[in-house]
Amino acid sequence: MTAAVLYGKEDLRLERVAIPQAGVGELVVRVGAALTCGTDLKVYRRGYHAKMLKPPMPFGHELAGVVEEVGAGVTAFKVGDRVVALNSAPCDVCFFCRHGQQNLCEDLLFNNGAYAEFIRIPARIVEKNTLIVPEGVPLEFAALTEPLACVVRGLEESGAKAGDTMVVIGAGPIGLMFMHAAEIAGVEVIAVVKREDQIEAAKLFGAREVVHVGAVPDVVAATRALTPAGRGADIVIEAVAVPATWEWGVDMVRKGGVVNFFGGPPSGTKVKLDTNRLHYGDITLKASFHHTPATCRTAFELVTSGRFKCAEYITGRAGLDEVPAIFAGMMHRNGSARDIKTAVFPAGGPR
Ligand SMILES: [Zn+2]
Ligand SMILES: [Zn+2]
C-alpha cells in the first residue's frame, strides 16, 4: 500500500509499505478520510515530536475509515464497520490517570499513520478510543473528533458557561473550533484575528465581534472595549502559540477571570507577565493539552449531532499522492481563511 512517511524536517515521502495486519485486540482500518492539522505542520517543520512521533514514522493522526480486519479477541467491532479511531489512549493505571488527568498519562499511547491506505489501530485505542460512526455522517466529518476533543476539554477546563464573554485569540483551525463550540454552548465570542480574510471565517463560526489586529492601534484596548462595561473577558483562549499573544491574554481578561494558554510555543519560550495584575486581579492562568476519552465522546456527539458546521472546516480535498505537496505548501504560504483543513481521501472518495 502507499503511505506518507516522515523522515525528518520537511522531509515527507510517499512510500510503498506492507499492509498492516491486526494482532490480538487490534484493528486494521481502511482510511476513508484523513485531515491535515496544525500539529502535523508543527511536527513537519521540526522533524519530530517529543511525545508523538520519532522519524522515520508514518504520518497523520486525524482519521476515520472502515474496519478491514479484526484481530483475535475484538468483539466490539466487525469488518465493514465505519469507525473513528482516536490518535491516543491512556493507560488508566498511572498516577495521572487515577487522578482524572488521562490527558497527562505517563504512558499515553499514540498512533500515527493516517495518510495511508490502511492503518493499524493498537489494542488500547480499539478498547478505549474507537467509536462507530452513524450512517449518514461522512467520514471526513467524523475525523474532526480528535481536534474538537482537545477544544472541548479546553472549554470545560476554562469553566465556560452560557452568557460568559470569551475572547479567542487566533483564527487557525483550533481557534475557529473554539469559537464555534463556545457559541453552541451559549458563550458570547469576541475573535482576535491577524488577517483580514479571517474575519469572515470567525463570524461564520459564531464570533459576535471580530478585532482585526492590523486595523486597530491597540489590540488590547480595542478588545476590552467590546467586553461588558469594558471589564475584560470572563475567559480568554490563546490559540496562536507566541509570547505576545500569551501576554495579550492576561491583559484582556477581567478581574477574577481565566486565561487558557491553549497554543504551545516551542520549548524554552518565556513570557513576561504583570505580577501585580495577576495577583490583585485574582486571575487564573490555565493551559490545556490534548484530550481524554470523555472529551472525545463529547466531541464525537457534537460532530455527529449535526449542530457543528463540519463541512465548513473542510476547505480542501486531495488524494494521498498530494500529501507531501500539501505540507510543503502549508509551510511556505501564510495560509488563507479558506484554508482550514484539507481532507485526504486515500481511496479516491469524494473530491
Ligand atoms: Zn490534530
Ligand atoms: Zn496513565
Coordinates of C-alpha atoms and ligand atoms in Angstrom, one line a residue:
M1 CA 0.0 0.0 0.0
T2 CA 1.0 3.7 -0.2
A3 CA 1.8 5.6 3.0
A4 CA 3.2 9.1 3.8
V5 CA 6.3 8.6 6.0
L6 CA 8.0 11.5 7.8
Y7 CA 11.8 11.2 7.6
G8 CA 12.8 14.5 9.3
K9 CA 12.5 18.2 9.0
E10 CA 10.3 19.0 5.9
D11 CA 11.1 15.5 4.6
L12 CA 7.8 13.7 3.9
R13 CA 7.8 10.9 1.4
L14 CA 5.3 8.6 -0.2
E15 CA 6.4 5.0 0.1
R16 CA 5.2 1.5 -0.7
V17 CA 4.9 -0.4 2.5
A18 CA 3.3 -3.6 3.7
I19 CA -0.3 -3.5 4.5
P20 CA -0.5 -3.8 8.3
Q21 CA -2.0 -6.9 10.0
A22 CA -4.3 -6.9 13.0
G23 CA -2.7 -8.6 16.1
V24 CA -4.6 -9.6 19.2
G25 CA -7.1 -6.9 20.2
E26 CA -6.2 -4.8 17.2
L27 CA -8.0 -3.5 14.1
V28 CA -6.8 -2.6 10.6
V29 CA -8.8 0.3 9.2
R30 CA -9.0 1.3 5.6
V31 CA -8.6 5.0 5.8
G32 CA -11.7 6.8 4.4
A33 CA -10.5 10.3 5.2
A34 CA -7.5 11.9 7.0
L35 CA -7.4 15.5 7.9
T36 CA -4.5 17.9 7.9
C37 CA -3.8 19.6 11.2
G38 CA -1.6 22.3 12.7
T39 CA 0.1 19.8 14.9
D40 CA 1.2 17.8 11.8
L41 CA 2.5 21.0 10.3
K42 CA 4.5 21.7 13.6
V43 CA 5.9 18.2 13.5
Y44 CA 6.7 18.5 9.8
R45 CA 8.5 21.8 10.4
R46 CA 10.5 20.4 13.4
G47 CA 11.1 17.0 12.0
Y48 CA 9.9 15.2 15.2
H49 CA 7.5 15.4 18.1
A50 CA 8.9 14.6 21.6
K51 CA 5.8 12.7 22.6
M52 CA 4.1 11.6 19.5
L53 CA 6.5 10.8 16.8
K54 CA 10.1 9.9 16.1
P55 CA 11.1 9.6 12.4
P56 CA 11.1 7.7 10.2
M57 CA 7.5 7.2 11.0
P58 CA 4.1 7.0 9.3
F59 CA 2.4 10.5 9.5
G60 CA -1.0 11.9 10.2
H61 CA -3.4 11.4 13.1
E62 CA -6.9 12.6 12.3
L63 CA -8.8 9.9 10.5
A64 CA -11.9 7.8 10.1
G65 CA -12.4 4.8 8.0
V66 CA -13.8 1.3 7.6
V67 CA -12.7 -1.8 9.5
E68 CA -10.9 -4.1 7.1
E69 CA -9.5 -6.7 9.6
V70 CA -10.4 -7.6 13.1
G71 CA -7.8 -9.1 15.5
A72 CA -8.4 -12.0 17.8
G73 CA -10.4 -11.1 20.8
V74 CA -12.1 -8.0 19.4
T75 CA -15.8 -8.2 19.9
A76 CA -17.0 -4.6 19.8
F77 CA -16.2 -4.2 16.0
K78 CA -16.7 -6.2 12.9
V79 CA -15.4 -6.0 9.3
G80 CA -17.2 -3.2 7.4
D81 CA -17.9 -1.0 10.5
R82 CA -17.3 2.7 9.9
V83 CA -15.2 4.0 12.8
V84 CA -13.2 7.0 14.0
A85 CA -10.1 5.8 15.9
L86 CA -8.5 8.5 18.0
N87 CA -4.8 9.2 17.9
S88 CA -4.1 8.1 21.5
A89 CA -5.4 6.2 24.5
P90 CA -4.4 6.5 28.2
C91 CA -3.3 3.6 30.4
D92 CA -5.8 4.2 33.2
V93 CA -3.5 2.9 35.9
C94 CA -0.8 5.5 36.3
F95 CA -0.9 8.4 38.9
F96 CA -2.3 10.9 36.4
C97 CA -5.0 8.6 35.0
R98 CA -6.1 7.7 38.5
H99 CA -6.4 11.4 39.3
G100 CA -8.7 12.1 36.4
Q101 CA -6.0 13.6 34.2
Q102 CA -5.8 10.9 31.5
N103 CA -4.5 13.5 29.0
L104 CA -1.3 13.6 31.1
C105 CA -1.0 9.8 31.2
E106 CA 2.6 8.8 31.7
D107 CA 2.2 6.0 29.2
L108 CA -0.1 7.8 26.7
L109 CA -0.1 5.5 23.6
F110 CA 0.0 7.5 20.4
N111 CA -0.9 6.2 16.9
N112 CA 0.2 7.9 13.7
G113 CA -0.1 6.9 10.0
A114 CA -3.4 8.4 8.9
Y115 CA -2.1 9.4 5.5
A116 CA -2.1 5.9 4.2
E117 CA -4.4 3.4 2.6
F118 CA -4.6 1.4 5.8
I119 CA -3.7 1.9 9.4
R120 CA -3.3 -0.5 12.3
I121 CA -5.2 0.5 15.5
P122 CA -3.4 -0.7 18.6
A123 CA -5.5 -2.7 21.1
R124 CA -5.6 0.0 23.7
I125 CA -7.1 2.5 21.3
V126 CA -9.5 -0.1 20.0
E127 CA -10.7 -0.7 23.5
K128 CA -10.8 2.9 24.8
N129 CA -11.0 5.4 21.9
T130 CA -12.6 3.9 18.8
L131 CA -16.2 4.9 18.1
I132 CA -18.7 3.7 15.5
V133 CA -19.7 6.4 13.0
P134 CA -23.5 6.6 12.5
E135 CA -24.9 6.2 9.0
G136 CA -25.2 9.5 7.2
V137 CA -22.2 11.1 8.9
P138 CA -19.4 11.5 6.3
L139 CA -16.0 10.0 7.4
E140 CA -14.3 13.4 6.9
F141 CA -16.7 14.9 9.4
A142 CA -16.0 12.1 11.9
A143 CA -12.3 12.7 11.6
L144 CA -12.8 16.1 13.2
T145 CA -13.4 14.4 16.5
E146 CA -9.8 14.5 17.6
P147 CA -9.1 18.2 17.3
L148 CA -12.5 19.0 18.6
A149 CA -11.9 16.8 21.7
C150 CA -8.9 18.9 22.6
V151 CA -11.1 22.1 22.2
V152 CA -14.0 20.6 24.2
R153 CA -11.6 19.8 27.0
G154 CA -10.1 23.3 26.9
L155 CA -13.6 24.8 27.2
E156 CA -14.6 22.6 30.1
E157 CA -11.3 23.3 31.9
S158 CA -11.8 27.0 31.5
G159 CA -15.2 26.8 33.1
A160 CA -17.1 28.3 30.1
K161 CA -20.8 28.7 30.6
A162 CA -23.7 30.3 28.7
G163 CA -23.7 34.0 28.9
D164 CA -19.9 34.3 29.5
T165 CA -17.9 36.6 27.3
M166 CA -14.9 34.8 25.8
V167 CA -12.1 36.2 23.7
V168 CA -10.5 33.8 21.3
I169 CA -7.1 35.0 20.1
G170 CA -6.2 33.2 16.8
A171 CA -8.3 32.0 13.9
G172 CA -6.5 28.9 12.8
P173 CA -8.4 25.6 12.8
I174 CA -8.3 25.3 16.6
G175 CA -9.2 29.0 17.2
L176 CA -12.2 28.6 14.8
M177 CA -13.3 25.4 16.6
F178 CA -13.1 27.2 20.0
M179 CA -15.3 30.0 18.6
H180 CA -17.9 27.6 17.2
A181 CA -18.0 25.2 20.2
A182 CA -18.3 28.2 22.6
E183 CA -21.1 29.8 20.5
I184 CA -23.0 26.5 20.6
A185 CA -22.6 26.5 24.4
G186 CA -24.2 30.0 24.5
V187 CA -21.0 31.9 25.1
E188 CA -20.5 35.4 23.6
V189 CA -17.4 35.2 21.5
I190 CA -15.0 38.0 20.5
A191 CA -12.4 36.9 18.0
V192 CA -9.0 38.5 17.6
V193 CA -7.6 37.7 14.2
K194 CA -4.5 38.5 12.3
R195 CA -5.6 38.6 8.7
E196 CA -8.5 40.4 7.1
D197 CA -9.6 37.3 5.3
Q198 CA -10.1 35.6 8.7
I199 CA -12.8 38.0 9.8
E200 CA -15.5 36.2 7.7
A201 CA -14.5 32.8 9.0
A202 CA -14.6 34.0 12.6
K203 CA -18.1 35.3 12.0
L204 CA -19.2 32.1 10.2
F205 CA -18.1 30.1 13.3
G206 CA -20.0 32.3 15.7
A207 CA -17.9 35.3 16.8
R208 CA -20.2 38.2 17.7
E209 CA -17.4 40.7 17.3
V210 CA -14.1 40.5 15.5
V211 CA -11.0 42.5 16.2
H212 CA -8.6 42.7 13.2
V213 CA -5.1 43.1 14.6
G214 CA -3.9 45.2 11.7
A215 CA -6.8 47.6 11.8
V216 CA -6.6 48.9 15.4
P217 CA -3.8 50.9 17.1
D218 CA -4.1 49.0 20.4
V219 CA -5.4 45.4 20.2
V220 CA -5.8 45.0 23.9
A221 CA -7.8 48.3 24.3
A222 CA -9.9 47.5 21.2
T223 CA -10.8 44.1 22.5
R224 CA -11.5 45.2 26.1
A225 CA -13.8 47.9 24.7
L226 CA -16.0 45.2 23.3
T227 CA -16.5 43.4 26.6
P228 CA -19.3 44.2 29.0
A229 CA -18.6 47.6 30.7
G230 CA -15.0 47.3 29.3
R231 CA -14.2 45.0 32.2
G232 CA -12.4 42.5 30.1
A233 CA -13.4 39.0 29.1
D234 CA -14.5 36.3 31.6
I235 CA -12.3 33.8 29.7
V236 CA -9.5 34.3 27.2
I237 CA -8.4 31.5 24.9
E238 CA -4.9 31.9 23.4
A239 CA -4.7 29.8 20.3
V240 CA -1.7 31.3 18.5
A241 CA 1.3 30.0 20.5
V242 CA 3.6 33.0 20.6
P243 CA 4.7 35.1 23.6
A244 CA 3.0 38.3 22.5
T245 CA -0.5 36.7 22.4
W246 CA 0.1 34.9 25.7
E247 CA 0.7 38.3 27.2
W248 CA -2.4 39.8 25.5
G249 CA -4.4 37.1 27.1
V250 CA -3.6 38.3 30.6
D251 CA -4.2 41.9 29.5
M252 CA -7.6 41.1 28.0
V253 CA -9.2 39.1 30.9
R254 CA -11.3 40.6 33.6
K255 CA -10.5 40.5 37.3
G256 CA -11.3 37.0 38.6
G257 CA -11.2 35.7 35.0
V258 CA -9.5 32.7 33.4
V259 CA -6.8 32.7 30.7
N260 CA -6.3 29.4 28.9
F261 CA -2.9 29.2 27.1
F262 CA -4.0 26.7 24.5
G263 CA -1.3 27.3 22.0
G264 CA 2.0 25.5 22.7
P265 CA 5.1 27.5 21.8
P266 CA 8.5 25.7 21.3
S267 CA 10.2 24.5 24.5
G268 CA 12.3 27.1 26.1
T269 CA 10.0 30.0 25.2
K270 CA 9.5 32.6 28.0
V271 CA 6.8 35.2 28.5
K272 CA 6.6 38.4 30.6
L273 CA 3.5 38.8 32.8
D274 CA 2.5 41.6 35.1
T275 CA 2.5 40.1 38.5
N276 CA 0.6 43.0 40.0
R277 CA -2.2 42.5 37.6
L278 CA -2.2 38.7 38.1
H279 CA -2.2 38.9 41.9
Y280 CA -4.6 41.8 42.6
G281 CA -6.8 40.8 39.7
D282 CA -7.1 37.3 41.1
I283 CA -6.5 35.9 37.6
T284 CA -6.4 32.2 36.9
L285 CA -3.8 31.1 34.4
K286 CA -4.6 27.7 32.8
A287 CA -3.1 25.7 30.0
S288 CA -4.7 22.7 28.3
F289 CA -3.1 19.8 26.5
H290 CA -4.7 17.1 24.5
H291 CA -7.9 15.2 25.2
T292 CA -9.4 12.4 27.4
P293 CA -11.7 9.6 26.4
A294 CA -14.6 11.5 27.9
T295 CA -14.0 14.7 25.8
C296 CA -13.5 12.5 22.7
R297 CA -17.1 11.3 23.3
T298 CA -18.4 14.8 23.9
A299 CA -16.7 16.0 20.7
F300 CA -18.0 13.0 18.7
E301 CA -21.5 13.7 19.8
L302 CA -21.2 17.3 18.7
V303 CA -19.8 16.2 15.3
T304 CA -22.5 13.6 14.7
S305 CA -25.3 15.8 16.1
G306 CA -25.4 18.0 13.0
R307 CA -25.1 21.1 15.2
F308 CA -21.4 21.5 14.4
K309 CA -20.6 23.0 11.0
C310 CA -18.3 20.2 10.0
A311 CA -18.4 20.9 6.2
E312 CA -17.2 24.4 6.7
Y313 CA -14.0 23.3 8.3
I314 CA -13.0 21.1 5.3
T315 CA -11.9 23.6 2.7
G316 CA -9.7 21.3 0.6
R317 CA -9.9 17.8 -0.8
A318 CA -7.0 15.8 -2.0
G319 CA -5.6 12.3 -2.8
L320 CA -2.8 10.6 -0.9
D321 CA -0.3 11.4 -3.7
E322 CA -0.7 15.1 -3.0
V323 CA 0.1 14.9 0.8
P324 CA 3.9 15.9 0.5
A325 CA 3.0 18.9 -1.7
I326 CA 0.2 20.0 0.7
F327 CA 2.6 20.2 3.6
A328 CA 5.2 21.9 1.5
G329 CA 2.5 24.4 0.5
M330 CA 1.3 24.9 4.1
M331 CA 4.9 25.7 5.1
H332 CA 5.6 28.3 2.5
R333 CA 2.3 30.1 2.4
N334 CA 0.8 32.2 5.1
G335 CA -2.4 30.3 4.6
S336 CA -5.8 31.9 4.0
A337 CA -9.1 31.7 5.9
R338 CA -10.5 29.5 3.2
D339 CA -7.7 27.1 4.0
I340 CA -8.8 25.5 7.3
K341 CA -8.4 21.8 6.8
T342 CA -7.7 19.5 3.8
A343 CA -9.4 16.1 3.7
V344 CA -7.2 13.5 2.2
F345 CA -9.0 10.5 0.6
P346 CA -6.6 7.7 0.2
A347 CA -9.0 5.6 -1.8
G348 CA -10.2 8.4 -4.1
G349 CA -13.5 9.2 -2.5
P350 CA -15.5 12.5 -2.7
R351 CA -13.3 15.2 -4.3
Ligands
ZN1 ZN -4.7 17.2 15.1
ZN2 ZN -1.9 6.6 32.6

